[in-house]
């Protein structure tokens, strides 16, 4: 049975408001109900892409005992609880859009509306969640499941947050043969994913007005999988739009970057590392910060990209510089950090490639801050590789004055 809210009849006024209020990140809509017009028609006062630094409002007629009142609020993001982000609409708009009223917003004048869609659906609504059938119950179906992201007029990019993404593991060669997630229709080629990727994200530029499609192939009914993917469209002028060529983008001073399917444990037979990766990870450079330091996390398997990881475990070199490889030794699976300087002795390296089963901390002054990930088409000669978990920290420029602190 379809448990989604049934569409209700809606006036032309509400239809127009919904069309205008399908807001992109950083997009503001100014709406006004002209009470002098029959039927309270809406008038668009300003284009939503040209007033990013002002406050967009809805104007909604609400009846009072003594007459008619005017309440206005923004079609902005709202906290729907349980880790979900909604959009503030009137209750009637939320129902019409097949949303779920999760909480109240705009001083209880509006409904924080959450949009969940599943196999075969499409949407141009911002902050839509693409979920597996029956989520959060695991899905054991054996058919492909697709969701289409319909581009909004003023959107240039989409961000996919894999809040939950648990699929079957790759085969012994790192290829997604049982389950696979693909993203098609964008301006660049996205890598094929499988395994455990909860907490990861991906940016994709729109290719003109073409829609972007997420397809999850599930080729077996025996495996249990689940997914909850947040889809956010980003305005062309938005300050946190990812630069072109960046599959992942971190807008923070410090954080941790993990390879896809890094997971919580190593694999005893084969590899967790996915084959066929070639993408850029970018970090937004903040004013007053001139360099970035990269280092392996405390996890013993924090950098295991090539060779037999179990050998490194056996001889005690796993996670040490003795197991790290650079330069011409890295021809299949590696990360690239431009113009690296060893943190330990401030010496310049004559290479930018790193692989093996250990990682030496390095600093790079090369701008923009970027790390490139490359894996070849198979893991035939690699065993037990888990991928990487690298921490980054932006470093202040020498003599910089930031927020009153030297």
XYZ file of C-alpha atoms in Angstrom:
406
model
C 0.000 0.000 0.000
C 1.248 3.487 -0.821
C 1.521 5.224 2.561
C 2.428 8.622 1.156
C 0.075 11.530 1.630
C -2.595 11.725 -1.056
C -2.492 14.842 -3.190
C -5.248 17.294 -2.427
C -6.911 19.875 -4.671
C -5.011 23.102 -4.617
C -5.682 26.592 -5.834
C -3.695 28.409 -8.491
C -2.354 30.661 -5.750
C -0.821 27.736 -3.831
C 0.493 26.155 -7.027
C 2.359 29.355 -7.907
C 3.731 29.660 -4.396
C 5.088 26.127 -4.498
C 6.760 26.743 -7.840
C 8.447 29.810 -6.392
C 9.258 28.227 -3.044
C 11.113 25.144 -4.353
C 14.219 26.863 -3.068
C 17.800 26.011 -3.949
C 20.531 26.428 -1.325
C 21.441 30.127 -1.115
C 18.309 31.040 -3.130
C 15.784 33.452 -1.650
C 12.224 33.960 -2.834
C 10.283 37.112 -2.080
C 6.543 36.612 -2.212
C 3.648 38.913 -1.483
C -0.090 38.310 -1.327
C -1.750 41.278 -2.941
C -4.911 41.717 -0.857
C -6.316 44.222 -3.323
C -6.625 41.537 -6.003
C -9.478 39.086 -6.220
C -8.350 35.654 -5.038
C -5.272 37.018 -3.210
C -2.933 36.571 -6.150
C 0.793 36.327 -5.582
C 3.238 38.860 -6.938
C 6.936 38.044 -7.286
C 8.733 41.086 -5.911
C 12.357 40.115 -6.527
C 14.159 37.335 -8.315
C 15.395 34.745 -5.818
C 18.870 34.539 -7.385
C 19.645 38.223 -7.003
C 18.954 38.857 -3.321
C 21.139 36.352 -1.520
C 21.937 38.638 1.398
C 18.361 39.444 2.358
C 15.591 37.541 4.075
C 13.040 35.775 1.871
C 9.532 35.520 3.261
C 6.249 33.807 2.593
C 3.094 35.756 3.278
C 0.268 33.481 4.371
C -3.312 34.402 5.145
C -4.477 32.978 8.479
C -8.032 33.506 9.767
C -8.618 35.041 13.190
C -11.839 35.384 15.128
C -12.165 39.035 14.220
C -10.964 38.998 10.630
C -7.889 38.089 8.623
C -4.275 38.149 9.777
C -1.032 38.160 7.837
C 1.814 35.836 8.756
C 5.029 35.631 6.790
C 7.940 33.225 6.911
C 10.800 31.954 4.801
C 10.821 28.721 2.813
C 14.125 27.926 4.473
C 15.683 24.889 6.085
C 14.314 23.653 9.397
C 15.179 20.957 11.903
C 12.816 18.029 11.444
C 14.388 15.978 14.235
C 16.065 12.558 14.133
C 18.848 13.940 11.952
C 16.536 15.074 9.138
C 16.460 18.513 7.527
C 13.151 19.806 6.227
C 11.845 22.878 4.428
C 9.362 25.248 6.041
C 6.065 25.286 4.120
C 2.443 25.806 4.966
C 0.687 22.596 5.985
C -1.311 22.595 2.790
C 1.781 22.957 0.604
C 3.498 20.132 2.470
C 0.528 17.842 1.879
C 0.339 18.768 -1.788
C 4.037 18.005 -2.273
C 3.663 14.555 -0.687
C 5.810 15.623 2.241
C 5.699 14.553 5.857
C 5.032 17.234 8.484
C 7.748 16.342 10.983
C 7.610 19.397 13.247
C 6.496 23.015 13.371
C 8.506 25.983 12.135
C 8.180 29.762 11.699
C 6.886 30.200 15.251
C 4.422 27.354 14.676
C 2.911 29.069 11.641
C 4.455 26.567 9.231
C 5.244 22.885 8.945
C 8.787 21.539 8.739
C 8.217 19.335 5.723
C 10.417 16.318 4.960
C 10.406 14.780 1.489
C 11.196 11.088 1.154
C 11.264 9.427 -2.232
C 12.148 5.891 -3.277
C 12.498 3.653 -6.339
C 11.105 5.129 -9.548
C 10.483 8.600 -8.098
C 11.807 11.978 -9.216
C 11.901 15.390 -7.561
C 13.208 18.929 -7.936
C 12.600 19.731 -4.262
C 15.589 20.668 -2.164
C 16.619 18.454 0.769
C 14.878 15.390 -0.621
C 15.794 12.025 0.893
C 16.185 9.062 -1.457
C 15.539 5.994 0.697
C 15.508 2.253 0.169
C 12.063 0.610 0.134
C 10.821 0.231 3.706
C 13.721 2.231 5.185
C 15.027 1.908 7.904
C 14.187 -1.789 7.498
C 16.854 -3.472 5.386
C 16.016 -4.157 1.768
C 16.566 -7.622 0.311
C 15.082 -7.065 -3.137
C 17.033 -8.044 -6.201
C 16.150 -5.292 -8.663
C 17.611 -1.923 -9.629
C 16.280 1.188 -7.885
C 16.544 4.653 -9.473
C 15.800 8.209 -8.365
C 15.907 11.210 -10.708
C 17.048 14.655 -9.548
C 15.228 17.237 -11.657
C 17.302 20.412 -11.945
C 15.913 23.633 -10.517
C 16.295 26.713 -12.716
C 18.938 28.407 -10.581
C 20.861 25.299 -9.506
C 24.330 24.468 -10.822
C 25.310 21.592 -8.570
C 23.958 18.863 -6.343
C 25.394 17.479 -3.112
C 24.646 13.897 -2.133
C 25.067 13.031 1.536
C 25.126 9.297 2.139
C 23.597 9.404 5.606
C 23.135 5.651 5.341
C 24.620 3.601 2.510
C 25.175 -0.070 3.213
C 25.535 -2.281 0.148
C 27.221 -5.604 -0.591
C 31.020 -5.587 -0.488
C 33.105 -5.642 -3.689
C 34.607 -8.885 -4.930
C 38.163 -9.978 -4.216
C 39.444 -7.599 -6.913
C 37.675 -4.516 -5.547
C 34.939 -4.485 -8.208
C 31.281 -3.871 -7.332
C 29.746 -7.001 -8.830
C 26.811 -7.697 -6.459
C 25.596 -4.210 -5.552
C 26.592 -0.899 -7.136
C 25.615 2.763 -6.870
C 26.004 4.907 -9.970
C 25.373 8.632 -10.526
C 24.749 9.525 -14.178
C 23.705 12.581 -16.189
C 26.100 15.016 -14.502
C 28.877 17.036 -16.100
C 31.543 14.519 -15.028
C 31.880 10.797 -14.435
C 31.219 9.655 -10.865
C 32.906 6.556 -9.436
C 30.892 3.372 -8.895
C 30.364 2.673 -5.182
C 29.454 -0.327 -3.055
C 30.102 -1.562 0.471
C 29.884 0.679 3.545
C 29.768 4.391 2.742
C 27.613 5.931 5.462
C 28.887 9.434 6.271
C 30.458 9.978 2.848
C 29.343 12.634 0.366
C 29.649 13.538 -3.299
C 29.248 16.688 -5.409
C 28.114 16.640 -9.013
C 27.674 19.560 -11.429
C 24.569 19.596 -13.591
C 25.163 19.146 -17.309
C 23.055 22.006 -18.667
C 19.414 21.364 -17.812
C 19.842 17.596 -17.813
C 18.578 15.647 -14.806
C 20.915 13.549 -12.667
C 19.968 9.968 -11.875
C 21.063 7.882 -8.898
C 20.748 4.157 -9.587
C 21.403 1.406 -7.066
C 21.824 -2.009 -8.653
C 21.073 -4.907 -6.336
C 21.840 -8.153 -8.131
C 21.024 -10.547 -5.302
C 18.045 -11.018 -3.009
C 20.160 -12.638 -0.301
C 22.093 -9.553 0.828
C 20.611 -6.954 3.182
C 21.161 -3.353 2.251
C 19.805 0.074 3.170
C 20.266 3.645 2.047
C 19.175 7.143 2.987
C 20.698 9.759 0.678
C 20.089 13.468 1.224
C 19.878 15.396 -2.059
C 20.583 19.139 -1.912
C 20.669 21.391 -4.986
C 23.130 24.295 -4.802
C 22.723 27.732 -6.323
C 25.257 28.856 -8.935
C 26.384 31.809 -6.774
C 26.408 29.949 -3.474
C 29.661 30.526 -1.518
C 29.874 26.860 -0.497
C 29.497 25.511 -4.011
C 32.296 22.999 -4.620
C 34.928 23.993 -7.215
C 34.731 22.151 -10.530
C 36.634 18.884 -10.470
C 36.045 18.252 -6.757
C 34.035 15.121 -6.109
C 34.304 15.839 -2.379
C 34.595 19.242 -0.722
C 35.353 20.088 2.917
C 34.551 23.604 4.078
C 36.328 23.490 7.435
C 39.692 24.148 9.059
C 40.268 20.541 10.085
C 38.656 17.200 9.502
C 39.089 13.636 8.300
C 38.919 12.312 4.735
C 38.309 8.599 4.210
C 38.334 6.547 1.036
C 35.045 5.060 -0.082
C 34.178 1.783 1.677
C 36.857 2.397 4.308
C 34.540 0.784 6.845
C 35.229 -0.274 10.400
C 37.284 -3.424 9.845
C 39.716 -4.961 7.402
C 38.819 -7.763 5.020
C 40.458 -11.137 5.592
C 40.041 -12.261 1.987
C 40.470 -9.659 -0.710
C 40.125 -5.916 -0.171
C 37.820 -3.197 1.035
C 39.450 -0.732 -1.338
C 37.343 -0.049 -4.426
C 38.884 -0.374 -7.875
C 38.623 2.229 -10.627
C 38.767 5.391 -8.498
C 40.031 8.715 -9.873
C 38.681 11.803 -8.113
C 39.632 14.998 -6.324
C 39.103 15.885 -2.658
C 39.173 19.653 -2.076
C 39.464 21.671 1.130
C 38.270 25.271 1.163
C 41.186 27.558 2.058
C 40.208 30.053 4.756
C 41.620 33.617 4.815
C 44.853 33.832 6.791
C 45.695 30.145 6.306
C 48.522 29.366 3.903
C 49.188 25.632 4.206
C 47.554 22.318 5.003
C 48.966 19.372 6.928
C 47.960 15.802 6.089
C 48.536 12.914 8.510
C 47.249 9.382 9.046
C 44.648 8.923 11.760
C 45.357 6.807 14.839
C 43.676 3.833 13.198
C 46.281 1.127 12.554
C 44.852 0.589 9.062
C 44.681 4.361 8.425
C 46.754 4.058 5.259
C 46.808 0.688 3.485
C 46.633 1.231 -0.272
C 48.953 -1.264 -1.968
C 50.693 -4.591 -1.484
C 49.901 -7.233 1.112
C 48.646 -5.459 4.191
C 48.712 -8.686 6.196
C 52.478 -8.932 5.639
C 52.866 -5.449 7.128
C 50.736 -6.550 10.078
C 52.908 -9.621 10.561
C 56.238 -7.805 10.544
C 54.983 -4.907 12.646
C 55.498 -2.192 10.042
C 51.822 -1.434 9.346
C 51.122 2.246 9.902
C 54.791 3.221 10.116
C 56.971 5.134 7.680
C 58.901 1.892 7.088
C 55.844 0.601 5.209
C 55.240 3.813 3.273
C 56.068 4.129 -0.403
C 56.383 7.193 -2.624
C 57.109 8.278 -6.186
C 57.860 5.646 -8.819
C 56.948 2.909 -6.355
C 53.311 4.039 -6.624
C 51.948 3.017 -10.023
C 48.566 1.398 -9.307
C 46.851 2.763 -6.179
C 47.963 6.031 -4.578
C 47.041 9.518 -3.369
C 48.546 12.710 -4.737
C 49.412 15.717 -2.557
C 51.041 18.603 -4.475
C 54.491 19.870 -3.390
C 54.683 17.985 -0.076
C 57.090 18.837 2.738
C 57.832 16.246 5.431
C 56.529 17.440 8.782
C 59.234 15.527 10.660
C 62.250 17.418 9.253
C 60.786 20.127 6.950
C 62.485 18.600 3.913
C 60.936 18.828 0.467
C 59.985 15.605 -1.304
C 60.683 15.297 -5.002
C 57.404 13.431 -5.559
C 53.724 13.930 -4.863
C 52.596 10.258 -4.851
C 52.018 8.201 -1.697
C 51.086 4.541 -1.370
C 52.031 1.436 0.640
C 50.921 0.638 4.193
C 52.095 3.721 6.030
C 51.923 7.485 5.567
C 54.413 10.180 6.640
C 52.811 13.445 7.767
C 53.323 16.194 5.198
C 52.565 19.892 4.734
C 51.629 21.486 1.419
C 51.568 25.178 0.515
C 50.189 24.439 -2.939
C 46.829 26.089 -3.636
C 44.036 25.209 -3.907
C 44.190 22.573 -1.183
C 43.482 19.286 -2.930
C 44.152 15.579 -2.571
C 43.711 13.258 -5.570
C 42.731 9.601 -5.173
C 43.660 7.002 -7.814
C 43.126 3.236 -7.864
C 43.560 1.040 -10.917
C 41.016 -1.353 -12.384
C 41.619 -4.261 -10.006
C 43.276 -5.320 -6.758
C 44.876 -8.492 -8.150
C 48.241 -7.883 -6.476
C 46.840 -6.259 -3.329
C 45.529 -8.094 -0.274
C 43.807 -6.790 2.822
C 43.922 -3.145 1.696
C 41.418 -0.997 3.503
C 42.085 2.367 1.867
C 42.960 5.498 3.790
C 41.819 7.671 6.671
C 43.732 10.963 6.598
C 43.328 13.967 8.876
C 43.894 17.492 7.608
C 44.549 20.739 9.456
C 44.924 24.161 7.855
C 47.891 26.123 9.193
C 48.000 29.884 9.783
C 50.210 32.058 7.620
C 53.317 33.301 9.338
C 52.441 36.465 11.254
C 48.752 36.213 10.358
C 46.222 37.992 12.542
C 42.968 36.030 12.718
C 39.984 37.100 14.860
C 42.228 39.130 17.120
C 44.651 36.254 17.806
C 48.236 36.210 16.630
